[in-house]
Amino acid sequence: MERTEVRENQSLTNQEDSDEIYEDARIYMNIGPSHPATHGTLRVMVRLNGETIEKSISEMGYLHRGKEKIAENTTYHKFIPHTDRMNYCSALNNNVVYTMAVEKVMGLEVPERTKYVRTICCELARIIDHLICIGINAVDLGAFSFFLYGFHQREEAYTIIEKLCGARLTTSYSRVGGLGWAPPDDFLPALKAWIEKFEPVIDEMDRLLTTNKIWMDRTIGVGAFTKEQAMAFSFTGPCARASNINIDLRRDQPEPLLKYDEVEFDVPLGKNGDVYDRYLVRMEEIRQSVKILKQLAQKCPTEGPIWVEDKHVRIPEKDRTFNSMEALIHHFKFFMEGFNVPAGEAYTALEGPNGEFGFYVISRGGAKPWRMRVRAPSFYLYQSLDPMIKGQKIADLVASLGSINIIAGELDR
Amino acid sequence: MAKDGSPEFMTTRLDTIVNWARKNSLWPLPFGTSCCGIEMMAVLSADYDMARFGAEVVRFSPRQSDLLICAGTITLKMAPVLKNIYDQMSDPKWVMAFGVCTSSGGIYNSYSVLQGIDTIIPVDVYIPGCPPSPEGVLHGLIKLQKRIQSGEYSHRERARHQVKQQ
Amino acid sequence: MNIQNQVEVIQSKLGSRVSKIEFDRVGCPIVWASPSNAIEVLRFLRDGEGLEYQFMADLTAYDDQDSDEESQGRFVVVYNLYSPENKTRIRVKVRVAEDAEVPTACSVWEAANWAEREVYDLFGIKFSGHPDLRRILLDIRWQGHPLRKDYPLRRYQLFNDPEQIPKQLLEGEPHGKN
């Protein structure tokens, strides 16, 4: 490869000069599906000029499991575990959105206690998702301690979630028309104790990175996306708020879906839309979620029904199932055939940790959906990677990719 | 020695030491694709530490690692990539199928999911669970270590050895 | 503007370009357009006074087999829009036959680029004017379109070597001054 001679007193960091020097130094590189920096199964092909990215093509689909086709062949109840595994860092949230979407098509209204518990689930999911996103972003840039702190706090949160659902990661807690079971009696006190221990730790973790010179140098100005670009690319969630778009579906619903109208919280907004702003927005959202959880833990009723009145959508209790013929038949039909959802369609979207997570359910009557479309926020965020990193260095690609929080499970479904 | 005179396996004191060294210094390649990837990260971090068992040096390059931890659903688009990675690893190498999606396709019986990675690469230890609990993973890792210590030739090497004899 | 006023504005301004407006289970209006004037309707919804649907939440499609209107077109392309100002949602549906084409919405929202690629991949609906219409979720050599109702759930297609991305996609203008 021939190069023109390097002139003396040449500033090699100057962008304009690098075009001339590295005229023939174009490299095509594949940052393949198996790579530490591509979290999961993403692939980016880049055309490099030295270390500057001139053009990039991002590929996805390496985790396409055919969930939408599976949904057309399985009943609504049996699809709940599949929703866990979409945004697997915050599985509780996905369950809630899915069951609410089906309830909207059916026209069911769940009792108050269920709404409170579901809101608690969503906020808990938000906290753990943000911890893992920032943790992985930090690990890619070399800051290993935040990752370990974050994962330890995730383990503590897993203890709470295990108390509630029995599982750490793939929870499958919410049901169409209610919850799987009532939260145990020691759940709310344990939640309050966890919040008390968690609040000072967030401040400690904050001090690791926010005013850290290396972090700031590596993330300020990197991967910046203006407000107009973000609107054109359908950004939602923390990345949109970091680009100064004031959308938060918790607050912006025409009628309240969950109990967000009864708690007070602020919505952080960024200015420049770069990686540092996204990090700050996420840290502040963790704090706001803790604030919401504190209020909800006070307000959540400790007793009351958790299921809708309509008995068709729920499994009868075990003592009735084993003792009464009608309940046994109902139990059998529930699992073998599924409950009937009237014909109609609805699109329900809530504020997931990553953005607008929505389900577009089309039903033609019967026990299986006709079309179950999952609106995953990562899909629209990943699309923006190519314009975002144009002209930046490879190391900035790693930083930007981590800050967008792409979760391959929901990206490819 | 087998009855027809072909060598099967011989354990000597040197082998014992070599196997002990190999089992206690596994260098994993975390090939994490989906939810099991998060559990694998949890096993590798502070609370359930895989570094206690020697598997601390996580190398993302197949040339530098000897344990391929395949965690997460492997789709048909990803399968050739996995085979590529496996072929690039040098002997001795072991494969851990982490989770049910890699063991048998898991809950996904659809048009684009590989029903178990043992259809394309040989597997040494299967860890069931969706995702497996970290204690289960460590149990599987200890089982793998026992297998390495026992000096069993893995079935690939045995197959290769038999091919050589013919 | 609330939903009622919006529906009136749409009906008065767009008139015959919208074949009908119906409502779904939660009261969200569904505007039916045809492939020839879909982009005009979307642009009007995005820029119209009081409508301001600047945000495309989702672009998808479904296979409307065995329904009454299947003779006019087997597939229906669906655009879910959201207005941050009015906090309302609206849906635009376009019915398209199996080998017909729909004009691309990339000129209205850049986010439509990959969403249309996914619809092409899973259904086979082609979008005219799309800059780069190729498969996105499945291997580029895949035959068939899985989300159609006649594609069986378990038809595998396993390839022996990883997918190659055509290199000419990476040619193009080098970066200028940002």
PDB file of C-alpha atoms in Angstrom, chain A residues 164-363:
ATOM      1  CA  LEU A 164     -41.955 -11.996  43.871  1.00  0.00           C
ATOM      2  CA  CYS A 165     -41.846 -14.380  40.948  1.00  0.00           C
ATOM      3  CA  GLY A 166     -39.500 -17.191  41.776  1.00  0.00           C
ATOM      4  CA  ALA A 167     -37.193 -16.519  38.856  1.00  0.00           C
ATOM      5  CA  ARG A 168     -34.279 -14.168  38.440  1.00  0.00           C
ATOM      6  CA  LEU A 169     -34.234 -13.237  34.823  1.00  0.00           C
ATOM      7  CA  THR A 170     -37.188 -14.657  32.946  1.00  0.00           C
ATOM      8  CA  THR A 171     -40.015 -13.795  35.242  1.00  0.00           C
ATOM      9  CA  SER A 172     -43.363 -14.417  33.439  1.00  0.00           C
ATOM     10  CA  TYR A 173     -45.183 -12.778  36.293  1.00  0.00           C
ATOM     11  CA  SER A 174     -48.020 -10.796  34.781  1.00  0.00           C
ATOM     12  CA  ARG A 175     -51.028 -12.605  33.326  1.00  0.00           C
ATOM     13  CA  VAL A 176     -53.819 -11.537  31.008  1.00  0.00           C
ATOM     14  CA  GLY A 177     -56.362 -10.171  33.445  1.00  0.00           C
ATOM     15  CA  GLY A 178     -54.187 -10.073  36.519  1.00  0.00           C
ATOM     16  CA  LEU A 179     -50.999 -11.371  38.006  1.00  0.00           C
ATOM     17  CA  GLY A 180     -49.634 -14.882  38.328  1.00  0.00           C
ATOM     18  CA  TRP A 181     -50.109 -14.844  42.075  1.00  0.00           C
ATOM     19  CA  ALA A 182     -50.403 -12.230  44.774  1.00  0.00           C
ATOM     20  CA  PRO A 183     -47.100 -10.796  45.918  1.00  0.00           C
ATOM     21  CA  PRO A 184     -46.025 -12.454  49.172  1.00  0.00           C
ATOM     22  CA  ASP A 185     -46.467 -10.573  52.435  1.00  0.00           C
ATOM     23  CA  ASP A 186     -42.807  -9.832  52.895  1.00  0.00           C
ATOM     24  CA  PHE A 187     -42.370  -8.409  49.413  1.00  0.00           C
ATOM     25  CA  LEU A 188     -43.140  -4.770  50.189  1.00  0.00           C
ATOM     26  CA  PRO A 189     -41.012  -4.618  53.366  1.00  0.00           C
ATOM     27  CA  ALA A 190     -38.148  -6.279  51.483  1.00  0.00           C
ATOM     28  CA  LEU A 191     -38.572  -3.764  48.672  1.00  0.00           C
ATOM     29  CA  LYS A 192     -38.421  -0.861  51.118  1.00  0.00           C
ATOM     30  CA  ALA A 193     -35.292  -2.294  52.747  1.00  0.00           C
ATOM     31  CA  TRP A 194     -33.661  -2.742  49.355  1.00  0.00           C
ATOM     32  CA  ILE A 195     -34.450   0.832  48.337  1.00  0.00           C
ATOM     33  CA  GLU A 196     -32.848   2.121  51.516  1.00  0.00           C
ATOM     34  CA  LYS A 197     -29.673   0.200  50.834  1.00  0.00           C
ATOM     35  CA  PHE A 198     -29.591   1.038  47.157  1.00  0.00           C
ATOM     36  CA  GLU A 199     -29.851   4.833  47.298  1.00  0.00           C
ATOM     37  CA  PRO A 200     -26.400   5.583  48.742  1.00  0.00           C
ATOM     38  CA  VAL A 201     -24.852   3.034  46.375  1.00  0.00           C
ATOM     39  CA  ILE A 202     -26.124   4.941  43.363  1.00  0.00           C
ATOM     40  CA  ASP A 203     -24.355   8.035  44.612  1.00  0.00           C
ATOM     41  CA  GLU A 204     -21.195   6.019  45.062  1.00  0.00           C
ATOM     42  CA  MET A 205     -21.421   4.612  41.552  1.00  0.00           C
ATOM     43  CA  ASP A 206     -22.097   8.055  40.230  1.00  0.00           C
ATOM     44  CA  ARG A 207     -18.868   9.340  41.673  1.00  0.00           C
ATOM     45  CA  LEU A 208     -16.965   6.673  39.763  1.00  0.00           C
ATOM     46  CA  LEU A 209     -17.781   8.013  36.346  1.00  0.00           C
ATOM     47  CA  THR A 210     -19.640  11.297  36.169  1.00  0.00           C
ATOM     48  CA  THR A 211     -16.757  13.637  36.923  1.00  0.00           C
ATOM     49  CA  ASN A 212     -14.104  11.189  35.819  1.00  0.00           C
ATOM     50  CA  LYS A 213     -11.864  12.941  33.319  1.00  0.00           C
ATOM     51  CA  ILE A 214     -11.218   9.845  31.232  1.00  0.00           C
ATOM     52  CA  TRP A 215     -14.906   9.045  30.971  1.00  0.00           C
ATOM     53  CA  MET A 216     -15.755  12.585  30.043  1.00  0.00           C
ATOM     54  CA  ASP A 217     -13.042  12.745  27.411  1.00  0.00           C
ATOM     55  CA  ARG A 218     -14.209   9.556  25.838  1.00  0.00           C
ATOM     56  CA  THR A 219     -17.896  10.249  25.843  1.00  0.00           C
ATOM     57  CA  ILE A 220     -18.503  13.967  25.420  1.00  0.00           C
ATOM     58  CA  GLY A 221     -19.097  14.806  21.793  1.00  0.00           C
ATOM     59  CA  VAL A 222     -19.140  11.179  20.744  1.00  0.00           C
ATOM     60  CA  GLY A 223     -22.125   9.822  18.889  1.00  0.00           C
ATOM     61  CA  ALA A 224     -24.032  13.070  18.991  1.00  0.00           C
ATOM     62  CA  PHE A 225     -27.481  13.073  17.477  1.00  0.00           C
ATOM     63  CA  THR A 226     -29.493  16.246  17.084  1.00  0.00           C
ATOM     64  CA  LYS A 227     -33.161  16.590  17.931  1.00  0.00           C
ATOM     65  CA  GLU A 228     -34.312  16.614  14.301  1.00  0.00           C
ATOM     66  CA  GLN A 229     -32.288  13.552  13.445  1.00  0.00           C
ATOM     67  CA  ALA A 230     -33.616  11.754  16.501  1.00  0.00           C
ATOM     68  CA  MET A 231     -37.218  12.549  15.559  1.00  0.00           C
ATOM     69  CA  ALA A 232     -36.662  11.355  12.014  1.00  0.00           C
ATOM     70  CA  PHE A 233     -35.260   8.077  13.283  1.00  0.00           C
ATOM     71  CA  SER A 234     -38.126   7.469  15.740  1.00  0.00           C
ATOM     72  CA  PHE A 235     -35.948   7.609  18.811  1.00  0.00           C
ATOM     73  CA  THR A 236     -37.690   6.999  22.089  1.00  0.00           C
ATOM     74  CA  GLY A 237     -36.603   6.500  25.628  1.00  0.00           C
ATOM     75  CA  PRO A 238     -33.399   7.735  27.258  1.00  0.00           C
ATOM     76  CA  CYS A 239     -31.642   8.235  23.921  1.00  0.00           C
ATOM     77  CA  ALA A 240     -34.413  10.533  22.737  1.00  0.00           C
ATOM     78  CA  ARG A 241     -34.504  12.433  25.992  1.00  0.00           C
ATOM     79  CA  ALA A 242     -30.756  12.880  25.807  1.00  0.00           C
ATOM     80  CA  SER A 243     -31.318  14.558  22.429  1.00  0.00           C
ATOM     81  CA  ASN A 244     -33.736  16.963  24.052  1.00  0.00           C
ATOM     82  CA  ILE A 245     -36.972  15.361  22.877  1.00  0.00           C
ATOM     83  CA  ASN A 246     -39.478  15.602  25.681  1.00  0.00           C
ATOM     84  CA  ILE A 247     -41.405  12.359  25.248  1.00  0.00           C
ATOM     85  CA  ASP A 248     -42.066  10.092  28.190  1.00  0.00           C
ATOM     86  CA  LEU A 249     -44.901   7.642  27.743  1.00  0.00           C
ATOM     87  CA  ARG A 250     -45.320   7.250  31.461  1.00  0.00           C
ATOM     88  CA  ARG A 251     -46.545  10.789  31.681  1.00  0.00           C
ATOM     89  CA  ASP A 252     -47.906  11.370  28.172  1.00  0.00           C
ATOM     90  CA  GLN A 253     -50.823   8.976  27.996  1.00  0.00           C
ATOM     91  CA  PRO A 254     -54.286  10.432  27.282  1.00  0.00           C
ATOM     92  CA  GLU A 255     -55.726   8.191  29.969  1.00  0.00           C
ATOM     93  CA  PRO A 256     -53.635   6.594  32.664  1.00  0.00           C
ATOM     94  CA  LEU A 257     -52.736   2.988  31.985  1.00  0.00           C
ATOM     95  CA  LEU A 258     -50.691   2.291  35.080  1.00  0.00           C
ATOM     96  CA  LYS A 259     -50.351   4.197  38.307  1.00  0.00           C
ATOM     97  CA  TYR A 260     -47.935   6.834  37.050  1.00  0.00           C
ATOM     98  CA  ASP A 261     -50.434   9.623  37.545  1.00  0.00           C
ATOM     99  CA  GLU A 262     -50.409   9.069  41.288  1.00  0.00           C
ATOM    100  CA  VAL A 263     -46.683   9.453  41.779  1.00  0.00           C
ATOM    101  CA  GLU A 264     -44.451  12.426  41.278  1.00  0.00           C
ATOM    102  CA  PHE A 265     -41.341  12.162  39.217  1.00  0.00           C
ATOM    103  CA  ASP A 266     -39.203  14.286  36.953  1.00  0.00           C
ATOM    104  CA  VAL A 267     -38.137  13.429  33.464  1.00  0.00           C
ATOM    105  CA  PRO A 268     -34.482  14.260  32.774  1.00  0.00           C
ATOM    106  CA  LEU A 269     -33.612  15.852  29.452  1.00  0.00           C
ATOM    107  CA  GLY A 270     -30.219  16.132  27.845  1.00  0.00           C
ATOM    108  CA  LYS A 271     -28.838  18.778  25.552  1.00  0.00           C
ATOM    109  CA  ASN A 272     -26.425  17.415  23.006  1.00  0.00           C
ATOM    110  CA  GLY A 273     -27.509  13.850  22.512  1.00  0.00           C
ATOM    111  CA  ASP A 274     -24.048  12.386  22.873  1.00  0.00           C
ATOM    112  CA  VAL A 275     -22.939   9.371  24.876  1.00  0.00           C
ATOM    113  CA  TYR A 276     -22.285  11.418  28.005  1.00  0.00           C
ATOM    114  CA  ASP A 277     -25.799  12.842  27.940  1.00  0.00           C
ATOM    115  CA  ARG A 278     -27.300   9.397  27.555  1.00  0.00           C
ATOM    116  CA  TYR A 279     -25.276   8.208  30.517  1.00  0.00           C
ATOM    117  CA  LEU A 280     -26.434  11.153  32.638  1.00  0.00           C
ATOM    118  CA  VAL A 281     -30.058  10.683  31.597  1.00  0.00           C
ATOM    119  CA  ARG A 282     -29.913   7.031  32.570  1.00  0.00           C
ATOM    120  CA  MET A 283     -28.313   7.720  35.948  1.00  0.00           C
ATOM    121  CA  GLU A 284     -30.946  10.332  36.696  1.00  0.00           C
ATOM    122  CA  GLU A 285     -33.700   7.976  35.592  1.00  0.00           C
ATOM    123  CA  ILE A 286     -32.426   5.386  38.055  1.00  0.00           C
ATOM    124  CA  ARG A 287     -32.772   7.970  40.804  1.00  0.00           C
ATOM    125  CA  GLN A 288     -36.246   8.941  39.645  1.00  0.00           C
ATOM    126  CA  SER A 289     -37.294   5.303  39.526  1.00  0.00           C
ATOM    127  CA  VAL A 290     -36.119   4.859  43.099  1.00  0.00           C
ATOM    128  CA  LYS A 291     -38.231   7.882  44.027  1.00  0.00           C
ATOM    129  CA  ILE A 292     -41.248   6.358  42.284  1.00  0.00           C
ATOM    130  CA  LEU A 293     -40.683   3.032  44.004  1.00  0.00           C
ATOM    131  CA  LYS A 294     -40.571   4.691  47.404  1.00  0.00           C
ATOM    132  CA  GLN A 295     -43.926   6.332  46.788  1.00  0.00           C
ATOM    133  CA  LEU A 296     -45.462   3.187  45.364  1.00  0.00           C
ATOM    134  CA  ALA A 297     -44.230   1.029  48.209  1.00  0.00           C
ATOM    135  CA  GLN A 298     -46.208   3.278  50.547  1.00  0.00           C
ATOM    136  CA  LYS A 299     -49.321   3.373  48.407  1.00  0.00           C
ATOM    137  CA  CYS A 300     -49.563  -0.185  47.176  1.00  0.00           C
ATOM    138  CA  PRO A 301     -52.453  -2.016  48.852  1.00  0.00           C
ATOM    139  CA  THR A 302     -51.423  -5.161  50.656  1.00  0.00           C
ATOM    140  CA  GLU A 303     -54.677  -6.971  50.133  1.00  0.00           C
ATOM    141  CA  GLY A 304     -57.415  -7.005  47.595  1.00  0.00           C
ATOM    142  CA  PRO A 305     -58.268  -8.874  44.423  1.00  0.00           C
ATOM    143  CA  ILE A 306     -55.694  -9.145  41.698  1.00  0.00           C
ATOM    144  CA  TRP A 307     -57.811 -10.721  38.980  1.00  0.00           C
ATOM    145  CA  VAL A 308     -60.594  -9.366  36.802  1.00  0.00           C
ATOM    146  CA  GLU A 309     -64.138 -10.472  37.392  1.00  0.00           C
ATOM    147  CA  ASP A 310     -64.325 -12.439  34.148  1.00  0.00           C
ATOM    148  CA  LYS A 311     -63.530 -16.009  35.064  1.00  0.00           C
ATOM    149  CA  HIS A 312     -62.641 -17.141  31.568  1.00  0.00           C
ATOM    150  CA  VAL A 313     -59.164 -15.719  31.551  1.00  0.00           C
ATOM    151  CA  ARG A 314     -57.866 -17.218  34.726  1.00  0.00           C
ATOM    152  CA  ILE A 315     -56.831 -20.630  35.878  1.00  0.00           C
ATOM    153  CA  PRO A 316     -59.110 -21.893  38.660  1.00  0.00           C
ATOM    154  CA  GLU A 317     -57.507 -22.461  42.040  1.00  0.00           C
ATOM    155  CA  LYS A 318     -55.978 -25.848  42.597  1.00  0.00           C
ATOM    156  CA  ASP A 319     -58.353 -26.995  45.341  1.00  0.00           C
ATOM    157  CA  ARG A 320     -61.328 -26.321  43.102  1.00  0.00           C
ATOM    158  CA  THR A 321     -59.611 -27.924  40.139  1.00  0.00           C
ATOM    159  CA  PHE A 322     -59.085 -31.158  41.968  1.00  0.00           C
ATOM    160  CA  ASN A 323     -62.508 -31.244  43.571  1.00  0.00           C
ATOM    161  CA  SER A 324     -64.995 -29.955  41.028  1.00  0.00           C
ATOM    162  CA  MET A 325     -65.655 -31.274  37.527  1.00  0.00           C
ATOM    163  CA  GLU A 326     -66.443 -27.889  36.000  1.00  0.00           C
ATOM    164  CA  ALA A 327     -63.246 -26.381  37.311  1.00  0.00           C
ATOM    165  CA  LEU A 328     -61.248 -29.336  35.966  1.00  0.00           C
ATOM    166  CA  ILE A 329     -62.783 -28.948  32.537  1.00  0.00           C
ATOM    167  CA  HIS A 330     -62.170 -25.222  32.632  1.00  0.00           C
ATOM    168  CA  HIS A 331     -58.539 -25.814  33.622  1.00  0.00           C
ATOM    169  CA  PHE A 332     -58.104 -28.288  30.783  1.00  0.00           C
ATOM    170  CA  LYS A 333     -59.697 -26.051  28.193  1.00  0.00           C
ATOM    171  CA  PHE A 334     -57.687 -23.080  29.343  1.00  0.00           C
ATOM    172  CA  PHE A 335     -54.411 -24.782  28.645  1.00  0.00           C
ATOM    173  CA  MET A 336     -55.336 -26.855  25.649  1.00  0.00           C
ATOM    174  CA  GLU A 337     -57.453 -24.353  23.753  1.00  0.00           C
ATOM    175  CA  GLY A 338     -56.995 -20.979  25.387  1.00  0.00           C
ATOM    176  CA  PHE A 339     -59.505 -18.299  26.130  1.00  0.00           C
ATOM    177  CA  ASN A 340     -61.333 -16.496  23.396  1.00  0.00           C
ATOM    178  CA  VAL A 341     -60.391 -12.940  22.515  1.00  0.00           C
ATOM    179  CA  PRO A 342     -63.006 -10.985  20.541  1.00  0.00           C
ATOM    180  CA  ALA A 343     -62.127  -9.717  17.084  1.00  0.00           C
ATOM    181  CA  GLY A 344     -60.444  -6.352  16.951  1.00  0.00           C
ATOM    182  CA  GLU A 345     -57.057  -4.754  17.120  1.00  0.00           C
ATOM    183  CA  ALA A 346     -55.175  -2.370  19.350  1.00  0.00           C
ATOM    184  CA  TYR A 347     -51.730  -0.932  19.659  1.00  0.00           C
ATOM    185  CA  THR A 348     -50.571  -0.480  23.229  1.00  0.00           C
ATOM    186  CA  ALA A 349     -47.242   1.052  24.005  1.00  0.00           C
ATOM    187  CA  LEU A 350     -45.595   1.861  27.290  1.00  0.00           C
ATOM    188  CA  GLU A 351     -42.334   3.396  28.292  1.00  0.00           C
ATOM    189  CA  GLY A 352     -39.900   0.550  28.543  1.00  0.00           C
ATOM    190  CA  PRO A 353     -36.414   1.138  29.841  1.00  0.00           C
ATOM    191  CA  ASN A 354     -35.151   1.407  26.308  1.00  0.00           C
ATOM    192  CA  GLY A 355     -37.946   3.410  24.798  1.00  0.00           C
ATOM    193  CA  GLU A 356     -41.439   2.844  23.493  1.00  0.00           C
ATOM    194  CA  PHE A 357     -42.160  -0.842  23.782  1.00  0.00           C
ATOM    195  CA  GLY A 358     -45.430  -1.654  22.108  1.00  0.00           C
ATOM    196  CA  PHE A 359     -47.579  -4.557  21.015  1.00  0.00           C
ATOM    197  CA  TYR A 360     -49.882  -4.326  18.026  1.00  0.00           C
ATOM    198  CA  VAL A 361     -52.351  -7.171  18.452  1.00  0.00           C
ATOM    199  CA  ILE A 362     -54.769  -8.099  15.684  1.00  0.00           C
ATOM    200  CA  SER A 363     -57.322 -10.664  16.688  1.00  0.00           C
TER     201      SER A 363
END
